[in-house]
Tab-separated table of C-alpha atoms in Angstrom:
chain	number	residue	atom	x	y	z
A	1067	UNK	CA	148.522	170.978	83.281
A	1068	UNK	CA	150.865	170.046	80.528
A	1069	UNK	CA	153.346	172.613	78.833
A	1070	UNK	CA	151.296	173.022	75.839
A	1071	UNK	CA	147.927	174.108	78.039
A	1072	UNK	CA	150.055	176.383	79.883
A	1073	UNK	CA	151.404	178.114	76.401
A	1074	UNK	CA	147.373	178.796	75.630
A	1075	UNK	CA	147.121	180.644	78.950
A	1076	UNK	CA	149.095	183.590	78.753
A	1077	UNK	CA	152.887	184.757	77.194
A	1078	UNK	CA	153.917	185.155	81.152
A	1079	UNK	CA	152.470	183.909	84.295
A	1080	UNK	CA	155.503	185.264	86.045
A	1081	UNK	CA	153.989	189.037	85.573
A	1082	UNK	CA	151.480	187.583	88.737
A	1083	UNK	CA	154.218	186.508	91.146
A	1084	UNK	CA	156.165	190.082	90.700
A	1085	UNK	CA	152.725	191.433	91.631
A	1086	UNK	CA	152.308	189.231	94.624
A	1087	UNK	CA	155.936	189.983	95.462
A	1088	UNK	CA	155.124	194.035	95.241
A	1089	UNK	CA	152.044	193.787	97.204
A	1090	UNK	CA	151.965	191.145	99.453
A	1091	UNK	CA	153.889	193.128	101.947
A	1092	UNK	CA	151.355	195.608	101.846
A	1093	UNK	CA	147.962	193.440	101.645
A	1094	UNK	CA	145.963	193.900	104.685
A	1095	UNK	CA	146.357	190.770	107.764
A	1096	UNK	CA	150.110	190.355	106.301
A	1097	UNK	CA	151.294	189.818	109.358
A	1098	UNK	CA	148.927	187.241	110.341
A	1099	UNK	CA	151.340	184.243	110.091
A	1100	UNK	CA	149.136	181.049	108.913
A	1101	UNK	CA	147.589	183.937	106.078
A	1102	UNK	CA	150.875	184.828	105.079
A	1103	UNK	CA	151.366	180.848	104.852
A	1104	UNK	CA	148.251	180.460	102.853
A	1105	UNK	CA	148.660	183.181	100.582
A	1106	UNK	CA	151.802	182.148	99.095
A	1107	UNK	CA	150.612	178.533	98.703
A	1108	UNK	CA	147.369	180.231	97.074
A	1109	UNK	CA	149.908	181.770	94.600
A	1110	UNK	CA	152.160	178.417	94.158
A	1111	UNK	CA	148.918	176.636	93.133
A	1112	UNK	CA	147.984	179.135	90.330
A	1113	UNK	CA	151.527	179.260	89.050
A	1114	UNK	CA	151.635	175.273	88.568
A	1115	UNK	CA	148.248	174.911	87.407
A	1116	UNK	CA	148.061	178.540	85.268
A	1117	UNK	CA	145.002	179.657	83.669
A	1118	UNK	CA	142.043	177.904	83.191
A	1119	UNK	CA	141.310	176.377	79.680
A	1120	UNK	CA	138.895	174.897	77.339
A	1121	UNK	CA	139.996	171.662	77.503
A	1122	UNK	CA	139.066	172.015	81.157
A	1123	UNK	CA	135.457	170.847	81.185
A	1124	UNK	CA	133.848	173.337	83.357
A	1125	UNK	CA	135.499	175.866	81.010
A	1126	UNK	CA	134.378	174.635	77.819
A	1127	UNK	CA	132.742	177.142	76.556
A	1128	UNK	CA	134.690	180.374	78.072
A	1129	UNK	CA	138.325	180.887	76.961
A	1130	UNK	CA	140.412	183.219	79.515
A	1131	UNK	CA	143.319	183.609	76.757
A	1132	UNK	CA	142.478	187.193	76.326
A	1133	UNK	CA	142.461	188.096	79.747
A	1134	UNK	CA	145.590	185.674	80.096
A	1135	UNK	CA	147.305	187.678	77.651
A	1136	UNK	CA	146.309	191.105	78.930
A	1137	UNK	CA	148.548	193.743	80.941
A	1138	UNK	CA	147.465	195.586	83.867
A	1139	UNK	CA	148.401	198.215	85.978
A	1140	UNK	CA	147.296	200.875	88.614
A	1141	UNK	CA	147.540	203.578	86.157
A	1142	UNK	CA	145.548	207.550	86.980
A	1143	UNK	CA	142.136	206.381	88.818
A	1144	UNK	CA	139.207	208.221	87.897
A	1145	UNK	CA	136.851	209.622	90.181
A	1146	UNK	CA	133.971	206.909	90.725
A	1147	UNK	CA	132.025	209.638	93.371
A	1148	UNK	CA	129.373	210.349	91.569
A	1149	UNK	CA	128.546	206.488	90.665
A	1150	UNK	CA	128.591	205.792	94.050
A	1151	UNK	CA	126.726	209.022	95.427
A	1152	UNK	CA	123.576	207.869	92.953
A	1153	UNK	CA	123.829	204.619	93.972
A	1154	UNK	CA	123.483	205.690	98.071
A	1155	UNK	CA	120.649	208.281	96.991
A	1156	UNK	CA	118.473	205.803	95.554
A	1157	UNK	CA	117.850	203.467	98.770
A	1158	UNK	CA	119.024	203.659	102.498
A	1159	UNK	CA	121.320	200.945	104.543
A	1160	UNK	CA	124.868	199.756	105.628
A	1161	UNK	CA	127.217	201.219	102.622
A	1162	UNK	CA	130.730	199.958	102.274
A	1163	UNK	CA	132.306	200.755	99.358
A	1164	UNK	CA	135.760	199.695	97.684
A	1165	UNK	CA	137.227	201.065	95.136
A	1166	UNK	CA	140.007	199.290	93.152
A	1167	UNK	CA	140.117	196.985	95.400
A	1168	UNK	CA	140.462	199.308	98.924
A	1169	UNK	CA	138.345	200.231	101.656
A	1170	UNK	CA	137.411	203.783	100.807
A	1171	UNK	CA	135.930	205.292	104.396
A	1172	UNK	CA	134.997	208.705	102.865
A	1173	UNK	CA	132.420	207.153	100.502
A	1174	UNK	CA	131.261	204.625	103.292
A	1175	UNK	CA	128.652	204.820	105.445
A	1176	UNK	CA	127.966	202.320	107.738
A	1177	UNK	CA	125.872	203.398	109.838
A	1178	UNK	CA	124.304	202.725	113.223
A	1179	UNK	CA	123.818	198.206	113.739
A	1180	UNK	CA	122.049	196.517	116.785
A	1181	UNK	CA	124.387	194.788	119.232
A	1182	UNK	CA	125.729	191.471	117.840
A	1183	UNK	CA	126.041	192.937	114.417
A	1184	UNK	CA	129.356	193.448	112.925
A	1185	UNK	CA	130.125	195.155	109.194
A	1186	UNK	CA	133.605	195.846	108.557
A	1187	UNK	CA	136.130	196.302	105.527
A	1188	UNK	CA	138.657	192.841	105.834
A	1189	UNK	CA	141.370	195.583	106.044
A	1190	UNK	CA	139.803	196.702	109.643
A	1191	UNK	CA	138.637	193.171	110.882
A	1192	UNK	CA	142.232	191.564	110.851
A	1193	UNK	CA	143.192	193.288	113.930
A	1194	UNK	CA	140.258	192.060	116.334
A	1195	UNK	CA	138.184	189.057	114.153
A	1196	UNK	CA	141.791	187.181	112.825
A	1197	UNK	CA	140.689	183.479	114.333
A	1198	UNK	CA	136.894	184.417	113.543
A	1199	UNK	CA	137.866	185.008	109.911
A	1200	UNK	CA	140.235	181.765	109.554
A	1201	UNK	CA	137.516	179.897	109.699
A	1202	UNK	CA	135.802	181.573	106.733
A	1203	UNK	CA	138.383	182.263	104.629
A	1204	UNK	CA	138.770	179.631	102.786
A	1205	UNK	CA	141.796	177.466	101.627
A	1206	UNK	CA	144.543	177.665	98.398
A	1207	UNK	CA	142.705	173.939	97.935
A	1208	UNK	CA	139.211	175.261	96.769
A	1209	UNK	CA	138.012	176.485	93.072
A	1210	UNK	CA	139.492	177.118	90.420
A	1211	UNK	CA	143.034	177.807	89.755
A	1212	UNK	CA	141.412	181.627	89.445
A	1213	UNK	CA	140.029	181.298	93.245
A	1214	UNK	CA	143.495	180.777	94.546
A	1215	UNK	CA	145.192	183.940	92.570
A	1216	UNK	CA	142.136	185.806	94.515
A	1217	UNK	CA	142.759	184.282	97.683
A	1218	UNK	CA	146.640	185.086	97.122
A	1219	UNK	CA	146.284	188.689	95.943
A	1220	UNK	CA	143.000	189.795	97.893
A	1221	UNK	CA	143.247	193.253	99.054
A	1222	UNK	CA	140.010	193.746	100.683
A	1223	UNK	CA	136.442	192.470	101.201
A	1224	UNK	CA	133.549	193.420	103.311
A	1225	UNK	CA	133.477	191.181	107.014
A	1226	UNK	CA	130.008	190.958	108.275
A	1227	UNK	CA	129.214	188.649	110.659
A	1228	UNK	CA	125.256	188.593	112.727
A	1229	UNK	CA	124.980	187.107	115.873
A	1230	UNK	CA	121.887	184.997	117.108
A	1231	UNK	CA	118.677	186.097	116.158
A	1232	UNK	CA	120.239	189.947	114.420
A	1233	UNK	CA	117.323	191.230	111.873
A	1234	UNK	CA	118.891	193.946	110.051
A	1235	UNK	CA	116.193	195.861	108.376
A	1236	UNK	CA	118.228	197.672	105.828
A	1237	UNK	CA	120.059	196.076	103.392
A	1238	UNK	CA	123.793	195.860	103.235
A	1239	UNK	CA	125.709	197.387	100.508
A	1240	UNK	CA	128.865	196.758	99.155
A	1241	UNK	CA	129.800	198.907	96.481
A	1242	UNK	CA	133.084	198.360	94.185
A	1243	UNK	CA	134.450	200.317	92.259
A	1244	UNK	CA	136.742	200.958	89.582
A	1245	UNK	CA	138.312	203.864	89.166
A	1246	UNK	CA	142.022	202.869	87.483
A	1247	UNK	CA	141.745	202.746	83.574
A	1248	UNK	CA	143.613	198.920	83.560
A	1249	UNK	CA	144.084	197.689	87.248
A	1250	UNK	CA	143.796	194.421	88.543
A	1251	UNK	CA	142.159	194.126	91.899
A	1252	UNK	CA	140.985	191.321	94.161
A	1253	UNK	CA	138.016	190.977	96.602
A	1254	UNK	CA	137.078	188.473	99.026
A	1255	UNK	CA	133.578	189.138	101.189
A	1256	UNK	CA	132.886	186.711	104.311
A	1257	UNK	CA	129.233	186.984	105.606
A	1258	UNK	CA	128.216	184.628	108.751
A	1259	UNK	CA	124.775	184.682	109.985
A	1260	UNK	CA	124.162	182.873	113.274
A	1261	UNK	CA	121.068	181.107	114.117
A	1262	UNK	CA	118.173	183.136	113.011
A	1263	UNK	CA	119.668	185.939	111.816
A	1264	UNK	CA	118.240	187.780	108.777
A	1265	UNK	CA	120.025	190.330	106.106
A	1266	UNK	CA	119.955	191.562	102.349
A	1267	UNK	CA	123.093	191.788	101.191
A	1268	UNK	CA	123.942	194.061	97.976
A	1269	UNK	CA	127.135	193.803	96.169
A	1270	UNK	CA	126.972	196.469	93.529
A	1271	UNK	CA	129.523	196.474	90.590
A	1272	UNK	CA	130.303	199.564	89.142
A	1273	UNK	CA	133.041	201.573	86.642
A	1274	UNK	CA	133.899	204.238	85.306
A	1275	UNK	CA	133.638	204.157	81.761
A	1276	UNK	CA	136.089	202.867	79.447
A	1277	UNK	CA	137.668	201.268	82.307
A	1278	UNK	CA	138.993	197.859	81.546
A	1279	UNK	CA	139.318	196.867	84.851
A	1280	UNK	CA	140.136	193.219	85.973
A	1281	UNK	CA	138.352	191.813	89.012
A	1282	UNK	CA	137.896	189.012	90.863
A	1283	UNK	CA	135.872	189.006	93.902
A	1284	UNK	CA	134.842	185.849	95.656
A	1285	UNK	CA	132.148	186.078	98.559
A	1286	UNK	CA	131.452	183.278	101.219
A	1287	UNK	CA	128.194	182.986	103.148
A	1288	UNK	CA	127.327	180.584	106.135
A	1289	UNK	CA	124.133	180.538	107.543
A	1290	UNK	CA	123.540	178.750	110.912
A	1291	UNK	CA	120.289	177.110	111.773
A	1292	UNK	CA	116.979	179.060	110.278
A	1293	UNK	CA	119.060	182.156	109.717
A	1294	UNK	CA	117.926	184.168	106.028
A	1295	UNK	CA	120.248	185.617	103.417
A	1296	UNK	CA	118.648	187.070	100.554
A	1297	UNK	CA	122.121	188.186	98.030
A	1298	UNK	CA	122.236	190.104	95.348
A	1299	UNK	CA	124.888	190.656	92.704
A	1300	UNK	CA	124.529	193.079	90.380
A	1301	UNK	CA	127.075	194.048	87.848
A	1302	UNK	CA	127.434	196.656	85.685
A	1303	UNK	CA	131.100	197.401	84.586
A	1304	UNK	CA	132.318	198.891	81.740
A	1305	UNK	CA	131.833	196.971	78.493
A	1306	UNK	CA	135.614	196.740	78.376
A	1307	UNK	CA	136.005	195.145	81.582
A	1308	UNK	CA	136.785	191.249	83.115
A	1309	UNK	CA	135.251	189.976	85.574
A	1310	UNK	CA	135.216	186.473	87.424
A	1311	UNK	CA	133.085	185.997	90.043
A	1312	UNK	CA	132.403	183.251	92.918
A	1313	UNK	CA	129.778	183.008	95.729
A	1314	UNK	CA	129.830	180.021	98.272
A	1315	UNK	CA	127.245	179.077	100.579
A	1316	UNK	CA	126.908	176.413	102.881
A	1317	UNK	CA	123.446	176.505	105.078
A	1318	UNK	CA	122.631	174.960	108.225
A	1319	UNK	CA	119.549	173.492	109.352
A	1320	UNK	CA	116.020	175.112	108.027
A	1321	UNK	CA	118.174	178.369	106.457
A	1322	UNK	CA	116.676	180.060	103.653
A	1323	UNK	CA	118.890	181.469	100.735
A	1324	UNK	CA	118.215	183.735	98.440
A	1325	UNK	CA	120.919	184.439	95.271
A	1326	UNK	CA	120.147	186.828	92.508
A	1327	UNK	CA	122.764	187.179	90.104
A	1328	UNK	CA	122.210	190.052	87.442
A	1329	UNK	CA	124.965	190.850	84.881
A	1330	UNK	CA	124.908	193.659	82.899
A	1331	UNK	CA	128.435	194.746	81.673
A	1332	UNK	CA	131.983	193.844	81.679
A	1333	UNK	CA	133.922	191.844	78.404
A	1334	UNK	CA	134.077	188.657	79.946
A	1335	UNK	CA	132.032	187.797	82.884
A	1336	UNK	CA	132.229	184.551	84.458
A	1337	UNK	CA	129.844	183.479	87.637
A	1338	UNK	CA	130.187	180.428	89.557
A	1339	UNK	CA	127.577	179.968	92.224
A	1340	UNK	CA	127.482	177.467	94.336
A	1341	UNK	CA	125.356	176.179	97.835
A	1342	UNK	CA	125.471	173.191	99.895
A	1343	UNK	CA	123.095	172.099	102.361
A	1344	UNK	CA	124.838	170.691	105.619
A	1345	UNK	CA	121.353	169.700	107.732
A	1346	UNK	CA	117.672	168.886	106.780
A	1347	UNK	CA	115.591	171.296	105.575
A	1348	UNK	CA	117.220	174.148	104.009
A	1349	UNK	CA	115.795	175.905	100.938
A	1350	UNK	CA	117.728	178.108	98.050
A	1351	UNK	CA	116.425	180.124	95.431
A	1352	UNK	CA	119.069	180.385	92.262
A	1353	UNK	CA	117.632	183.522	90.380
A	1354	UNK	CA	119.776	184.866	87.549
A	1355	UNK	CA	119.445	187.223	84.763
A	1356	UNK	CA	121.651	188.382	81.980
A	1357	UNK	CA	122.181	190.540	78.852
A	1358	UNK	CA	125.004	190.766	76.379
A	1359	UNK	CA	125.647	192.845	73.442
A	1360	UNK	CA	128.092	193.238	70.917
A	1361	UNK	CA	130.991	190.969	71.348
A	1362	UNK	CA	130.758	190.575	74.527
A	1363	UNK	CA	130.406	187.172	77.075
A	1364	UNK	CA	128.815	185.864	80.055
A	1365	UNK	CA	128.941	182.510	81.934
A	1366	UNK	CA	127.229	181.235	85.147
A	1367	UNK	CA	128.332	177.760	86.813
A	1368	UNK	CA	126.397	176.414	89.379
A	1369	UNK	CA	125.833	173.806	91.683
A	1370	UNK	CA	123.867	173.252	94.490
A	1371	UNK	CA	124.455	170.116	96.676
A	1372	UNK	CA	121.593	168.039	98.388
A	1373	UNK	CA	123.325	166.325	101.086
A	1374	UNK	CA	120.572	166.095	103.148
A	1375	UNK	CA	117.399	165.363	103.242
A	1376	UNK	CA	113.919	167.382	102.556
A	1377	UNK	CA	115.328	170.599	100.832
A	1378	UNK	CA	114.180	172.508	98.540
A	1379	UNK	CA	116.181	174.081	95.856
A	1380	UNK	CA	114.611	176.344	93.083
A	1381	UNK	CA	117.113	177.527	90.000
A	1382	UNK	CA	116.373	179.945	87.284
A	1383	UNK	CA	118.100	181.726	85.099
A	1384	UNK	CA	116.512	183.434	82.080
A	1385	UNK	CA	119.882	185.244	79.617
A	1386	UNK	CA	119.269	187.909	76.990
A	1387	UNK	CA	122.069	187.962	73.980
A	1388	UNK	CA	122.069	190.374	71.424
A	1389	UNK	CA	124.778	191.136	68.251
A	1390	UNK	CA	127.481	188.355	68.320
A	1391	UNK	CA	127.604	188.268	72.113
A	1392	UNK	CA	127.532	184.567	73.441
A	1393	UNK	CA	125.751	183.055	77.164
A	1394	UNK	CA	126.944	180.433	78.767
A	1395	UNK	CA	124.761	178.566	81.440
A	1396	UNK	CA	126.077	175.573	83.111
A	1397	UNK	CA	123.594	174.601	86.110
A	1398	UNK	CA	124.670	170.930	88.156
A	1399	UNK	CA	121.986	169.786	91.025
A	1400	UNK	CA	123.372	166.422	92.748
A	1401	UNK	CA	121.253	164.807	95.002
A	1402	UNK	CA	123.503	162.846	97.461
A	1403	UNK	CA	122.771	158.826	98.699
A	1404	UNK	CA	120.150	159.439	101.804
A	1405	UNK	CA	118.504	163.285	100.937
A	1406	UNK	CA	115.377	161.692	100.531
A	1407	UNK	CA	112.171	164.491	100.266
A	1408	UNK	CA	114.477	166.617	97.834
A	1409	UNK	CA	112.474	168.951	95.978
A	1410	UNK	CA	114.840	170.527	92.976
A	1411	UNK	CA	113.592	172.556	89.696
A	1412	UNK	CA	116.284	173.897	87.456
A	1413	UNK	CA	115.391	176.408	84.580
A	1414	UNK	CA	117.194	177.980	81.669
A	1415	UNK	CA	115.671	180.331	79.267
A	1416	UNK	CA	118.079	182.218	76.727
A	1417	UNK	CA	116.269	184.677	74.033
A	1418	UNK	CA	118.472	185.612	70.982
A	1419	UNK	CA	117.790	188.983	69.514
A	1420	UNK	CA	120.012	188.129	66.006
A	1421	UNK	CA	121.537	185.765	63.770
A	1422	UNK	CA	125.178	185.854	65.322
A	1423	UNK	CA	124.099	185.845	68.958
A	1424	UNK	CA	124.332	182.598	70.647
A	1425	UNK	CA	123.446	180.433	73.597
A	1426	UNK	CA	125.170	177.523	75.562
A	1427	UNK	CA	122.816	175.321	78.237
A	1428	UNK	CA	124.104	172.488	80.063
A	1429	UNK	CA	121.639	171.946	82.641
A	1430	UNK	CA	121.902	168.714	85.017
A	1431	UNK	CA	120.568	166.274	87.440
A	1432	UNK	CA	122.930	163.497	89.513
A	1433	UNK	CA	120.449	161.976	91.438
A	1434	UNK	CA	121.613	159.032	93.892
A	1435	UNK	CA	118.505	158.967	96.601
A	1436	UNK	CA	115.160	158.030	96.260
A	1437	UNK	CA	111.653	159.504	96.756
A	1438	UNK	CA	113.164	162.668	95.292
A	1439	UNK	CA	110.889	165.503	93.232
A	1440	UNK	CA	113.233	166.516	90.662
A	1441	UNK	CA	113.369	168.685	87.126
A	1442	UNK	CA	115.259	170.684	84.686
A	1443	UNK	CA	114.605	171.494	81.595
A	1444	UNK	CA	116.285	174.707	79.012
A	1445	UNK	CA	114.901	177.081	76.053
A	1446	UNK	CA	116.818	179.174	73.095
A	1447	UNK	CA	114.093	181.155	71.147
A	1448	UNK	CA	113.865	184.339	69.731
A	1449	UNK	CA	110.863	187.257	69.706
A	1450	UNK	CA	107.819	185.338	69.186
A	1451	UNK	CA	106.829	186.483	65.461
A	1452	UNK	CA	102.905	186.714	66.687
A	1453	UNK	CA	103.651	188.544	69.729
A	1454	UNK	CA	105.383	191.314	67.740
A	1455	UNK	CA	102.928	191.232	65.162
A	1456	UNK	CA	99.754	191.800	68.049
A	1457	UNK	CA	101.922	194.626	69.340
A	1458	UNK	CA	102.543	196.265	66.308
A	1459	UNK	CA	98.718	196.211	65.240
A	1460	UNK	CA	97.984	198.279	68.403
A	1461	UNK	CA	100.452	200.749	67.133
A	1462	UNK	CA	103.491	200.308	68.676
A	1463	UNK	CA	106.446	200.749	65.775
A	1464	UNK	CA	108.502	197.815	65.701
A	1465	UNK	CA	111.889	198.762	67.436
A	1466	UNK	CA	109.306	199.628	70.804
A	1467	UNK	CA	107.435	196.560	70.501
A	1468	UNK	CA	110.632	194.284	70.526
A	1469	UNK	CA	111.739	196.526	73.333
A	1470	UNK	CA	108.554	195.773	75.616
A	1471	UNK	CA	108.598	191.651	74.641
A	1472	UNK	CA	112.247	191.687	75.712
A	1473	UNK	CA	111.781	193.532	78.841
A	1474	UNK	CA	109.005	191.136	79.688
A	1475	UNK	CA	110.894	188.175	79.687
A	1476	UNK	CA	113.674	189.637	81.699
A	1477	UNK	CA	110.252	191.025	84.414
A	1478	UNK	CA	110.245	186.941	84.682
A	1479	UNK	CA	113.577	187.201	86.789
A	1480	UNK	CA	113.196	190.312	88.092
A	1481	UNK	CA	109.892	190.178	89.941
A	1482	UNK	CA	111.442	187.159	92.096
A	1483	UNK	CA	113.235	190.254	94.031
A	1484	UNK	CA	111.396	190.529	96.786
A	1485	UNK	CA	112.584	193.552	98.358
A	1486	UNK	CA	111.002	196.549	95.936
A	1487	UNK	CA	113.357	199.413	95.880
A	1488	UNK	CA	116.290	196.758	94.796
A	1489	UNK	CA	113.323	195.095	92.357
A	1490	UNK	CA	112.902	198.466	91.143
A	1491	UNK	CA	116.766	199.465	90.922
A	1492	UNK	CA	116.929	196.357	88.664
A	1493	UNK	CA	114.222	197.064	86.646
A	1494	UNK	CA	116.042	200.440	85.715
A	1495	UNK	CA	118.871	199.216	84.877
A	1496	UNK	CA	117.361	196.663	82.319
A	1497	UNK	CA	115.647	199.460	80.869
A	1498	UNK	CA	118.580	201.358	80.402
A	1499	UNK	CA	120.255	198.791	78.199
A	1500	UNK	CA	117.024	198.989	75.583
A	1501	UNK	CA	117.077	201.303	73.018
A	1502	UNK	CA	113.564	202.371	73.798
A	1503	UNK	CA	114.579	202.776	77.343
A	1504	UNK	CA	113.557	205.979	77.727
A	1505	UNK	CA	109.935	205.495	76.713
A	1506	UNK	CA	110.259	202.144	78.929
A	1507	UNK	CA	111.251	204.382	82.081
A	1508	UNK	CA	108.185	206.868	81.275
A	1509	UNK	CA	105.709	204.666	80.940
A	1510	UNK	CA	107.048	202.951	84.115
């Protein structure tokens, strides 16, 4: 990156190697020697390259200067007990729950698991799972500049790991929180499933309010043969908030994963999703939905990688932008020489409730195999004028009638949760964000 890019990223990149030098000591597995090793090359990388930019390609359209430019520190935390307490009220399972950026054990609840299961907080794992984790951790090589400040500064993360054939019938939750008014924190989740093992895993993304909060949490999944992963994301920080986010699969023969992204809050949230299919006949199912208001921004990246042959890979992603807020959806498919009997669909719809409210879509196909089923396509509308217009003749005032067209196109991304009380957790918080919420939540 040349001297001038750098100058766009930030008044002082040095501010992030005086906080690896205060915490590094401290960070949980520090004296694990090849981590030690990896974190501080981790932290060389993102000092030479700095922050991402526009003139980057995958960053076109989202500009990190503000956060670049932006001071953090630990600051008075808030209590975040309640939050969480509503959140483990509303559905049973494995709870582990972080807040700014630590293992909190008084607000966890893990529970009883079958033998062969394993949930821990990364902070507890180092001690007996270190060679386990190596090989799911992850290198300072991968991502984005941004994935190797995570991997340098990473406090914490949930370690679950399910041995042959483990169903767990409740789902796993991991809640984080933030509780410091301007902290930066850093998460990194690790979730192997051996063959035929089966899980939901929740990661829940919570604030208190006003809290402008940067995070960056990066979770890694591999699945072994025919094991299941159904993942959901949702994240509903404070409108003042940063986010970047990064999930990385890689599935083994016949696996089956699931990824439903659903953002909801922060400033600046940035997704980038990404599987890979390492044997023959693995499926995925890509399911995201957004909303932004205001000012506010939201990006997804994502790829998915055919390498082999007959899988099946179904993307959708349906965004919601209201005010002058601005979506971003970047989706890449890439069909690799030999995965004949791919089957890939790739979908973006983006609704625009005003004038100043707008949409980016880039979606893609790199296709080098034949006898290959493949399509993408992408929409920007806004509230069809006849729909509205049939509403309002059955009585419905205007502001309600927009409410109910908008919530049914978000139902389009919502029903595709299987499990009901997390489809129905979703479906409240969409609601919420309406103005006619409330008489959406009655009549539901």
């Amino acid at each position: 990156m040349s001297a001038s890019d750098l100058s766009k990223t930030g008044p002082d990149l040095q501010a992030w190697a005086d906080t690896f030098g205060r915490r590094a000591g401290g960070l949980p597995g520090a004296g694990v020697p090849w981590l030690a090793d990896m974190r501080r090359q981790a932290l060389d990388r993102f000092m030479s390259e700095g922050w991402p930019t526009p003139r980057i390609e995958a960053w076109r359209h989202t500009s990190l200067a503000p956060l670049a430019a932006a001071t953090f520190d630990d600051g008075d935390a808030q209590s975040v007990a309640g939050q969480v307490a509503a959140l483990k009220a509303a559905e049973p399972g494995h709870w582990l729950v972080f807040v700014d950026g630590a293992f909190d054990a008084a607000l966890s609840e893990i529970g009883s698991l079958p033998a062969g299961a394993t949930i821990l907080p990364l902070s507890q794992a180092w001690a007996d799972h270190a060679e386990a984790i190596r090989a799911a951790y992850g290198d300072a090589a991968e991502g984005h500049s941004t994935s190797a400040l995570n991997l340098a500064l990473a406090s914490d993360g949930a370690w679950v790991r399910l041995g042959r054939g483990i169903a767990l019938e409740q789902p796993i939750h991991l809640v984080c929180a933030a509780a410091s008014p301007r902290a930066a924190h850093f998460l990194r989740h690790l979730i192997q499933a051996e063959a035929g093992a089966q899980a939901t895993v929740v990661e829940h993304y919570v604030g208190a309010p006003g809290v402008a909060n940067f995070r960056h949490a990066a979770t890694r999944l591999r699945l072994d043969q025919d094991a299941r992963i159904t993942h959901l994301k949702l994240q509903q920080e404070s409108a003042q908030a940063w986010h970047l986010g990064e999930i990385d699969a890689v599935q083994g023969r016949g696996s089956y994963f699931a990824s439903h992204s659903v953002s909801l809050g922060a400033r600046l949230a940035r997704h980038d999703i990404t599987t890979r299919f390492a044997d023959e006949r693995c499926e995925t199912l890509l399911n995201g939905l957004y909303y932004v208001d205001q000012r506010r921004h939201v990006d997804h990246h994502t790829l998915i990688g055919h390498d082999k042959p007959r899988c099946v890979s179904h993307e959708s992603y349906r965004g919601i932008m209201a005010d002058a807020s601005h979506g971003v959806f970047s989706g890449r498919i890439l069909v690799a020489p030999g995965a004949d009997g791919t089957d890939a669909v790739q979908r973006n719809d983006s609704l625009l409730l005003s004038r100043l409210a707008k949409s980016d879509a880039r979606p893609e196909l790199e296709i080098y195999a034949d006898d290959v089923k493949c399509a993408h396509g992408a929409t920007v509308g806004r509230i069809d004028a006849d729909s509205l217009f049939y509403l309002r003749s059955r009585g419905l005032d205007e502001a309600l009638a927009r409410d109910i067209l908008i919530y049914a196109f978000a139902a389009a991304s919502v029903v595709r949760i299987e499990s009901d009380p997390l489809r129905q957790r979703v479906e409240r918080a969409v609601r919420t964000l309406l103005p006619g919420g409330a008489v959406l939540e009655e009549a539901a």
